[in-house]
Short mmCIF file of C-alpha atoms and ligand atoms in Angstrom, two decimals:
data_model
loop_
_atom_site.label_atom_id
_atom_site.label_comp_id
_atom_site.label_asym_id
_atom_site.label_seq_id
_atom_site.Cartn_x
_atom_site.Cartn_y
_atom_site.Cartn_z
CA MET A 18 -75.38 152.51 -31.11
CA VAL A 19 -77.17 151.76 -34.36
CA PHE A 20 -77.99 154.67 -36.64
CA GLN A 21 -81.36 154.05 -38.26
CA PRO A 22 -82.33 156.26 -41.19
CA ILE A 23 -85.60 158.10 -40.78
CA PRO A 24 -88.01 157.31 -43.65
CA LYS A 25 -88.29 160.18 -46.14
CA LYS A 26 -92.04 160.36 -45.71
CA TYR A 27 -91.65 162.11 -42.36
CA TYR A 28 -90.11 165.08 -44.17
CA GLU A 29 -92.94 165.11 -46.68
CA LEU A 30 -95.67 165.48 -44.08
CA SER A 31 -96.90 168.96 -43.18
CA GLU A 32 -96.22 170.41 -39.75
CA ILE A 33 -99.90 170.03 -38.88
CA GLU A 34 -99.89 166.34 -39.89
CA LEU A 35 -96.77 165.71 -37.84
CA TYR A 36 -98.25 167.46 -34.81
CA GLU A 37 -101.43 165.37 -35.14
CA ARG A 38 -99.45 162.14 -35.33
CA ILE A 39 -97.42 163.05 -32.26
CA ARG A 40 -100.55 163.93 -30.29
CA GLY A 41 -102.16 160.68 -31.47
CA VAL A 42 -99.29 158.54 -30.16
CA LYS A 43 -99.22 160.43 -26.87
CA GLN A 44 -102.94 159.80 -26.44
CA THR A 45 -102.69 156.11 -27.34
CA LEU A 46 -99.72 155.34 -25.11
CA GLY A 47 -100.87 157.54 -22.22
CA GLU A 48 -98.79 157.02 -19.10
CA ARG A 49 -96.67 154.39 -20.83
CA LEU A 50 -94.85 157.22 -22.61
CA VAL A 51 -92.97 160.13 -21.05
CA ILE A 52 -91.30 162.79 -23.15
CA LEU A 53 -88.55 164.77 -21.42
CA GLY A 54 -87.11 167.95 -22.92
CA HIS A 55 -84.20 170.22 -22.06
CA HIS A 56 -84.80 173.97 -21.91
CA TYR A 57 -82.48 174.54 -24.90
CA GLN A 58 -84.73 172.48 -27.17
CA ARG A 59 -86.53 174.25 -30.01
CA ASP A 60 -90.13 175.39 -29.38
CA GLU A 61 -91.76 173.06 -31.95
CA VAL A 62 -90.33 170.08 -30.07
CA ILE A 63 -90.48 171.24 -26.46
CA GLN A 64 -94.23 171.83 -26.77
CA PHE A 65 -94.66 168.04 -26.70
CA ALA A 66 -92.51 167.44 -23.61
CA ASP A 67 -94.45 166.15 -20.59
CA PHE A 68 -91.70 167.64 -18.48
CA ARG A 69 -88.98 170.12 -19.25
CA GLY A 70 -85.98 170.90 -17.13
CA ASP A 71 -82.29 171.52 -16.83
CA SER A 72 -79.86 168.62 -16.53
CA LEU A 73 -80.43 168.12 -12.81
CA ARG A 74 -84.20 168.24 -12.97
CA LEU A 75 -84.26 165.93 -15.98
CA SER A 76 -82.15 163.33 -14.21
CA GLN A 77 -84.46 163.51 -11.19
CA LEU A 78 -87.47 163.17 -13.50
CA ALA A 79 -85.96 160.22 -15.35
CA ALA A 80 -85.54 158.43 -12.02
CA GLY A 81 -89.17 159.05 -11.06
CA GLN A 82 -91.38 157.74 -13.87
CA PRO A 83 -92.43 154.26 -12.65
CA ASN A 84 -95.39 153.97 -15.04
CA ALA A 85 -93.51 154.76 -18.23
CA ASP A 86 -92.39 151.96 -20.51
CA TYR A 87 -90.76 154.47 -22.84
CA ILE A 88 -88.83 157.64 -22.08
CA VAL A 89 -88.24 159.74 -25.18
CA PHE A 90 -85.47 162.22 -24.51
CA CYS A 91 -85.50 165.50 -26.41
CA GLY A 92 -82.09 166.56 -25.22
CA VAL A 93 -78.62 165.25 -26.01
CA HIS A 94 -76.94 161.87 -25.83
CA PHE A 95 -75.44 162.11 -22.33
CA MET A 96 -78.86 163.06 -20.94
CA ALA A 97 -80.47 160.01 -22.52
CA GLU A 98 -77.68 157.80 -21.15
CA THR A 99 -78.25 159.28 -17.70
CA ALA A 100 -81.97 158.54 -18.02
CA ASP A 101 -81.19 154.94 -18.98
CA ILE A 102 -78.94 154.54 -15.93
CA LEU A 103 -81.45 156.06 -13.51
CA SER A 104 -84.63 154.49 -14.86
CA ALA A 105 -85.85 150.96 -14.06
CA PRO A 106 -84.48 148.02 -16.08
CA HIS A 107 -87.72 147.44 -18.01
CA GLN A 108 -87.90 151.08 -19.18
CA LYS A 109 -86.56 151.97 -22.59
CA VAL A 110 -84.98 155.32 -23.36
CA CYS A 111 -84.65 156.72 -26.85
CA LEU A 112 -83.08 159.78 -28.38
CA PRO A 113 -84.99 160.77 -31.53
CA ASP A 114 -81.80 161.69 -33.41
CA LEU A 115 -78.53 160.00 -32.47
CA ASN A 116 -76.65 162.97 -33.92
CA ALA A 117 -77.80 164.98 -30.92
CA GLY A 118 -74.49 164.79 -29.09
CA CYS A 119 -72.69 167.32 -26.91
CA HIS A 120 -69.42 168.85 -28.13
CA MET A 121 -68.26 169.35 -24.58
CA ALA A 122 -68.93 165.74 -23.61
CA ASP A 123 -66.89 164.65 -26.63
CA MET A 124 -63.85 166.51 -25.30
CA ALA A 125 -63.07 163.86 -22.67
CA ASP A 126 -62.77 160.13 -23.26
CA LEU A 127 -62.14 157.33 -20.80
CA ASP A 128 -58.63 156.44 -22.01
CA SER A 129 -57.38 160.01 -21.64
CA VAL A 130 -59.06 160.43 -18.26
CA GLU A 131 -57.53 157.17 -16.99
CA ASP A 132 -54.06 158.16 -18.24
CA SER A 133 -54.38 161.56 -16.60
CA TRP A 134 -55.61 160.01 -13.34
CA GLU A 135 -52.57 157.74 -13.29
CA GLU A 136 -50.24 160.70 -13.77
CA LEU A 137 -52.03 162.76 -11.13
CA THR A 138 -52.13 160.02 -8.52
CA GLU A 139 -48.46 159.24 -9.08
CA VAL A 140 -47.68 162.79 -7.98
CA CYS A 141 -50.45 163.38 -5.41
CA GLY A 142 -51.25 159.89 -4.11
CA GLU A 143 -54.74 159.39 -2.73
CA SER A 144 -55.57 163.05 -2.25
CA ILE A 145 -57.88 163.62 -5.25
CA VAL A 146 -61.65 163.32 -5.80
CA PRO A 147 -62.78 163.07 -9.45
CA ILE A 148 -65.88 165.09 -10.38
CA THR A 149 -67.45 164.74 -13.77
CA TYR A 150 -69.89 167.29 -15.06
CA ILE A 151 -73.05 165.45 -16.10
CA ASN A 152 -72.17 166.52 -19.66
CA SER A 153 -69.98 163.47 -20.14
CA ALA A 154 -70.23 159.91 -21.40
CA ALA A 155 -71.52 157.17 -19.11
CA ASP A 156 -68.10 155.51 -18.81
CA LEU A 157 -66.69 158.71 -17.26
CA LYS A 158 -69.49 158.75 -14.72
CA ALA A 159 -68.63 155.12 -14.04
CA PHE A 160 -64.99 156.10 -13.58
CA CYS A 161 -66.05 158.60 -10.91
CA GLY A 162 -68.29 156.05 -9.22
CA ALA A 163 -65.42 153.57 -9.06
CA HIS A 164 -62.92 156.13 -7.72
CA GLY A 165 -64.89 157.69 -4.87
CA GLY A 166 -66.05 160.53 -7.11
CA VAL A 167 -69.32 162.08 -8.10
CA VAL A 168 -71.29 163.72 -10.90
CA CYS A 169 -72.39 167.35 -10.81
CA THR A 170 -74.61 169.62 -12.88
CA SER A 171 -74.38 173.37 -13.19
CA SER A 172 -77.16 173.65 -10.57
CA ASN A 173 -75.38 171.75 -7.86
CA ALA A 174 -71.69 172.18 -8.76
CA PRO A 175 -70.94 174.43 -5.73
CA SER A 176 -72.42 172.00 -3.19
CA ILE A 177 -70.91 168.96 -4.92
CA MET A 178 -67.46 170.54 -4.93
CA GLY A 179 -67.98 171.46 -1.27
CA TRP A 180 -68.67 167.79 -0.53
CA ALA A 181 -65.58 166.72 -2.51
CA PHE A 182 -63.37 168.96 -0.38
CA THR A 183 -64.73 167.29 2.75
CA GLN A 184 -63.45 163.99 1.32
CA LYS A 185 -60.01 164.92 -0.02
CA GLU A 186 -57.72 167.93 -0.54
CA LYS A 187 -57.86 168.13 -4.33
CA VAL A 188 -60.40 167.86 -7.13
CA PHE A 189 -59.97 166.58 -10.66
CA PHE A 190 -62.78 168.26 -12.60
CA PHE A 191 -63.79 167.30 -16.16
CA PRO A 192 -64.71 168.01 -18.89
CA ASP A 193 -65.59 171.74 -18.51
CA GLU A 194 -62.70 173.96 -17.43
CA HIS A 195 -64.98 177.01 -17.06
CA LEU A 196 -67.59 175.45 -14.79
CA GLY A 197 -64.75 173.96 -12.73
CA ARG A 198 -62.96 177.31 -12.42
CA ASN A 199 -66.10 179.34 -11.75
CA THR A 200 -67.15 176.85 -9.08
CA GLY A 201 -63.67 176.81 -7.52
CA VAL A 202 -63.80 180.61 -7.22
CA LYS A 203 -67.16 180.31 -5.42
CA HIS A 204 -65.30 178.16 -2.90
CA GLY A 205 -62.69 180.86 -2.40
CA ILE A 206 -59.95 178.97 -4.20
CA PRO A 207 -57.52 181.36 -5.91
CA VAL A 208 -57.33 180.86 -9.70
CA GLU A 209 -53.57 180.24 -9.36
CA GLU A 210 -54.39 177.11 -7.38
CA MET A 211 -56.47 175.74 -10.27
CA ILE A 212 -54.40 174.44 -13.14
CA LEU A 213 -55.54 173.68 -16.64
CA TRP A 214 -54.95 170.02 -17.41
CA ASP A 215 -54.16 169.40 -21.08
CA PRO A 216 -54.51 165.64 -21.63
CA GLN A 217 -52.38 165.87 -24.80
CA LEU A 218 -49.32 166.90 -22.79
CA ASP A 219 -47.17 164.98 -20.30
CA LEU A 220 -48.39 165.68 -16.77
CA GLY A 221 -51.10 167.86 -18.31
CA GLY A 222 -48.40 170.41 -19.24
CA HIS A 223 -47.16 170.95 -15.66
CA THR A 224 -44.25 170.18 -13.41
CA PRO A 225 -44.73 167.81 -10.46
CA GLU A 226 -44.30 170.80 -8.17
CA GLU A 227 -47.11 172.73 -9.87
CA ILE A 228 -49.31 169.67 -9.53
CA GLU A 229 -48.48 169.26 -5.84
CA ASN A 230 -49.37 172.90 -5.19
CA ALA A 231 -52.68 172.87 -7.08
CA ARG A 232 -56.09 172.33 -5.47
CA ILE A 233 -58.14 171.80 -8.64
CA PHE A 234 -57.14 170.21 -11.95
CA LEU A 235 -59.34 171.57 -14.73
CA TRP A 236 -59.73 169.40 -17.81
CA LYS A 237 -59.13 171.37 -21.01
CA GLY A 238 -62.68 171.24 -22.35
CA ASN A 239 -65.52 173.66 -22.85
CA CYS A 240 -68.97 174.26 -24.26
CA PRO A 241 -68.52 175.85 -27.69
CA VAL A 242 -71.90 177.55 -27.24
CA HIS A 243 -71.26 179.26 -23.89
CA GLN A 244 -67.60 179.90 -24.58
CA LEU A 245 -68.58 182.30 -27.37
CA PHE A 246 -69.78 185.01 -24.99
CA THR A 247 -67.20 187.76 -24.53
CA VAL A 248 -66.50 190.70 -22.24
CA ASN A 249 -66.67 193.05 -25.24
CA GLN A 250 -70.25 192.01 -25.90
CA ILE A 251 -71.16 192.84 -22.30
CA HIS A 252 -69.40 196.23 -22.49
CA ARG A 253 -71.24 197.03 -25.72
CA ILE A 254 -74.66 196.11 -24.27
CA ARG A 255 -74.07 198.14 -21.11
CA LYS A 256 -73.10 201.14 -23.21
CA GLN A 257 -76.35 200.85 -25.17
CA ILE A 258 -78.61 200.01 -22.19
CA PRO A 259 -76.91 201.26 -19.00
CA ASP A 260 -79.52 199.89 -16.57
CA ILE A 261 -79.49 196.34 -18.00
CA GLN A 262 -78.56 193.39 -15.78
CA VAL A 263 -76.32 190.69 -17.18
CA ILE A 264 -76.93 187.09 -16.16
CA VAL A 265 -74.77 184.26 -17.54
CA HIS A 266 -74.34 180.50 -17.27
CA PRO A 267 -71.24 179.25 -15.40
CA GLU A 268 -70.08 177.42 -18.54
CA CYS A 269 -69.00 180.90 -19.72
CA ARG A 270 -65.37 182.00 -19.44
CA ARG A 271 -64.19 183.32 -16.07
CA GLU A 272 -63.81 186.93 -17.28
CA VAL A 273 -67.39 186.90 -18.62
CA VAL A 274 -68.78 185.54 -15.34
CA GLU A 275 -66.75 188.12 -13.41
CA LEU A 276 -68.12 190.98 -15.46
CA ALA A 277 -71.73 189.76 -15.34
CA ASP A 278 -74.01 190.88 -12.49
CA ILE A 279 -74.94 187.34 -11.65
CA ASP A 280 -74.33 183.79 -12.83
CA GLY A 281 -76.06 180.48 -12.39
CA SER A 282 -77.41 177.35 -14.01
CA THR A 283 -80.15 177.27 -16.63
CA ALA A 284 -82.79 176.73 -13.93
CA PHE A 285 -81.35 179.60 -11.88
CA ILE A 286 -81.47 181.93 -14.90
CA ILE A 287 -85.11 181.02 -15.53
CA ARG A 288 -86.10 181.46 -11.87
CA THR A 289 -84.29 184.78 -11.59
CA ILE A 290 -85.93 186.26 -14.68
CA GLU A 291 -89.37 184.92 -13.73
CA ALA A 292 -89.07 186.57 -10.32
CA ALA A 293 -87.76 189.90 -11.68
CA PRO A 294 -90.10 192.90 -11.66
CA ALA A 295 -91.91 194.08 -14.79
CA GLY A 296 -89.82 196.62 -16.64
CA SER A 297 -86.52 195.02 -15.66
CA LYS A 298 -83.92 194.53 -18.39
CA TRP A 299 -81.79 191.45 -18.88
CA ALA A 300 -78.95 190.41 -21.14
CA VAL A 301 -78.67 186.65 -20.91
CA GLY A 302 -75.58 184.55 -21.65
CA THR A 303 -76.95 181.13 -22.43
CA GLU A 304 -78.41 179.13 -25.31
CA LEU A 305 -80.47 181.22 -27.70
CA HIS A 306 -83.64 179.10 -27.88
CA LEU A 307 -84.10 179.54 -24.15
CA VAL A 308 -83.38 183.26 -24.26
CA ARG A 309 -85.91 183.78 -27.05
CA ARG A 310 -88.50 181.71 -25.16
CA LEU A 311 -87.96 183.76 -22.00
CA ALA A 312 -88.40 186.94 -24.03
CA LYS A 313 -91.64 185.61 -25.49
CA GLU A 314 -92.99 184.47 -22.12
CA HIS A 315 -92.16 187.78 -20.37
CA PRO A 316 -93.17 190.59 -22.70
CA ASP A 317 -93.23 192.96 -19.70
CA LYS A 318 -89.41 192.65 -19.39
CA LEU A 319 -86.63 193.37 -21.85
CA ILE A 320 -84.76 190.10 -22.40
CA ILE A 321 -81.98 189.91 -24.98
CA SER A 322 -79.07 187.59 -25.61
CA VAL A 323 -75.55 188.72 -24.76
CA ASP A 324 -74.82 187.54 -28.31
CA PRO A 325 -77.92 187.59 -30.54
CA ASN A 326 -76.12 186.19 -33.59
CA MET A 327 -75.23 182.68 -32.53
CA CYS A 328 -75.08 180.61 -29.36
CA LEU A 329 -77.41 177.88 -30.50
CA CYS A 330 -76.80 174.35 -29.31
CA THR A 331 -76.90 172.95 -32.82
CA THR A 332 -76.51 169.35 -31.70
CA MET A 333 -79.45 169.45 -29.30
CA ASN A 334 -81.47 171.01 -32.03
CA ARG A 335 -80.83 168.12 -34.37
CA ILE A 336 -83.97 166.77 -32.76
CA ASP A 337 -86.75 168.03 -34.96
CA VAL A 338 -90.46 167.31 -35.26
CA PRO A 339 -90.09 164.61 -38.00
CA HIS A 340 -87.63 162.67 -35.80
CA VAL A 341 -89.96 162.91 -32.81
CA ALA A 342 -92.95 161.72 -34.87
CA TRP A 343 -90.93 158.84 -36.34
CA THR A 344 -89.63 157.76 -32.91
CA LEU A 345 -93.09 157.86 -31.35
CA GLU A 346 -94.91 156.06 -34.15
CA ASN A 347 -92.42 153.20 -33.92
CA LEU A 348 -93.23 152.84 -30.24
CA LEU A 349 -96.82 151.99 -31.15
CA ASP A 350 -95.40 148.68 -32.48
CA ASP A 351 -92.97 148.41 -29.55
CA GLU A 352 -90.17 149.22 -32.00
CA VAL A 353 -87.64 151.24 -30.03
CA VAL A 354 -85.61 153.21 -32.53
CA ASN A 355 -82.44 154.97 -31.37
CA HIS A 356 -82.58 152.99 -28.15
CA ILE A 357 -79.96 154.25 -25.71
CA VAL A 358 -78.43 151.43 -23.69
CA VAL A 359 -75.55 151.83 -21.24
CA THR A 360 -73.60 148.63 -20.58
CA GLU A 361 -74.44 146.93 -17.28
CA GLU A 362 -70.95 147.45 -15.88
CA ASP A 363 -70.85 151.17 -16.73
CA ALA A 364 -74.40 151.63 -15.49
CA LYS A 365 -73.60 150.01 -12.15
CA TRP A 366 -70.69 152.36 -11.37
CA ALA A 367 -72.17 155.43 -13.03
CA LYS A 368 -75.29 155.01 -10.90
CA ILE A 369 -73.15 155.16 -7.77
CA ALA A 370 -71.75 158.54 -8.85
CA LEU A 371 -75.18 159.80 -9.95
CA ASP A 372 -76.96 158.63 -6.79
CA ARG A 373 -74.27 160.34 -4.73
CA MET A 374 -75.06 163.54 -6.64
CA LEU A 375 -78.83 163.13 -6.24
CA ASP A 376 -78.46 162.48 -2.49
CA LEU A 377 -76.31 165.59 -2.13
CA SER A 378 -78.85 167.64 -4.12
CA ASN A 379 -81.88 166.92 -1.91
P1 13P B 415 -77.78 172.83 -17.28
O1 13P B 415 -78.99 172.27 -17.89
O2 13P B 415 -77.34 172.00 -16.13
O3 13P B 415 -77.84 174.26 -16.92
O4 13P B 415 -76.59 172.69 -18.34
C1 13P B 415 -76.53 173.43 -19.45
C2 13P B 415 -76.14 172.64 -20.60
O5 13P B 415 -75.22 172.95 -21.28
C3 13P B 415 -76.90 171.49 -20.92
O6 13P B 415 -76.12 170.74 -21.68
FE1 SF4 B 416 -73.19 170.46 -24.80
FE2 SF4 B 416 -72.94 173.11 -24.80
FE3 SF4 B 416 -74.96 171.97 -26.10
FE4 SF4 B 416 -74.92 171.96 -23.44
S1 SF4 B 416 -75.09 173.74 -24.75
S2 SF4 B 416 -75.41 170.25 -24.76
S3 SF4 B 416 -72.69 171.76 -23.06
S4 SF4 B 416 -72.76 171.73 -26.56
#
């Protein structure tokens, strides 16, 4: 990964000039360019996305753009890697700012996952399926592909885990402990049969007996954005607005999901609020840009954040209009800045785990 500095001039241009330049490149490149954007992206950027979606939809979209030479990803690094793996070899994927990482994805690395797998399989033998949340580096997806495992997103985690339990008795889920636990509960697995795996400790911090008795091993990782929502915030909101409904993302802590009226992926949250009757009231536990956008798009409903003071995905929002303009203008000269390339070996195995997920999501 080569960090290229963005020329200062892009920060000296006015917003209107930047918008004009972006529109100009889009018009010139036509179908050769596709811009994908995640729902958590800021409004000034997402307005230029040809398609927007959650992680599942964006991976399906990345796999289905045969006419595009360039895919510009206004999301985070793991999403751009996924797009590179799923797109055709001649297509080039770029991430306008390489600082747009994911704190959760950074909480698991291949060495630690391999060490943990060795420890787990020494105790449990061949009885485990690895599942990586899509919010992970490409080499972890490759690990899953090579070990009979699969990728999941928050949209399909319940069905993917269901599939995993048809294959083996136990699941090793990384890197989000909360999504793993919330999904396990949906499968009727008691929380005592899900153990938190701390990769810093021998045997994840457990005895061999505890490991033998567990059904799910939950990697000690989380999303610092969704983990911030608390039960006290929900209690406070319900006291102020008794008839409000609380909807949260399954990356939230178990106790928050339990207290909420309903939980589901980003796409599920959007669909649910879109379908709700006028006059309904919602407190939403997910990234703030999306919550604010929903509130703007549905003025006939009351839509507030469970925590209005923070909960921004600051890394995703590193991608700003100057970076998008700079990335696009370089493409006019076939200069691919911030080109995201997954090694051939990782791509081969990661694609197996991703295709398995896509097949199971149809
Ligand atoms: P989804 O887009 O799958 O809901 O995931 C949320 C998220 O944290 C994206 O990184
Ligand atoms: Fe990662 Fe959380 Fe941001 Fe999603 S919201 S990209 S999980 S840090």
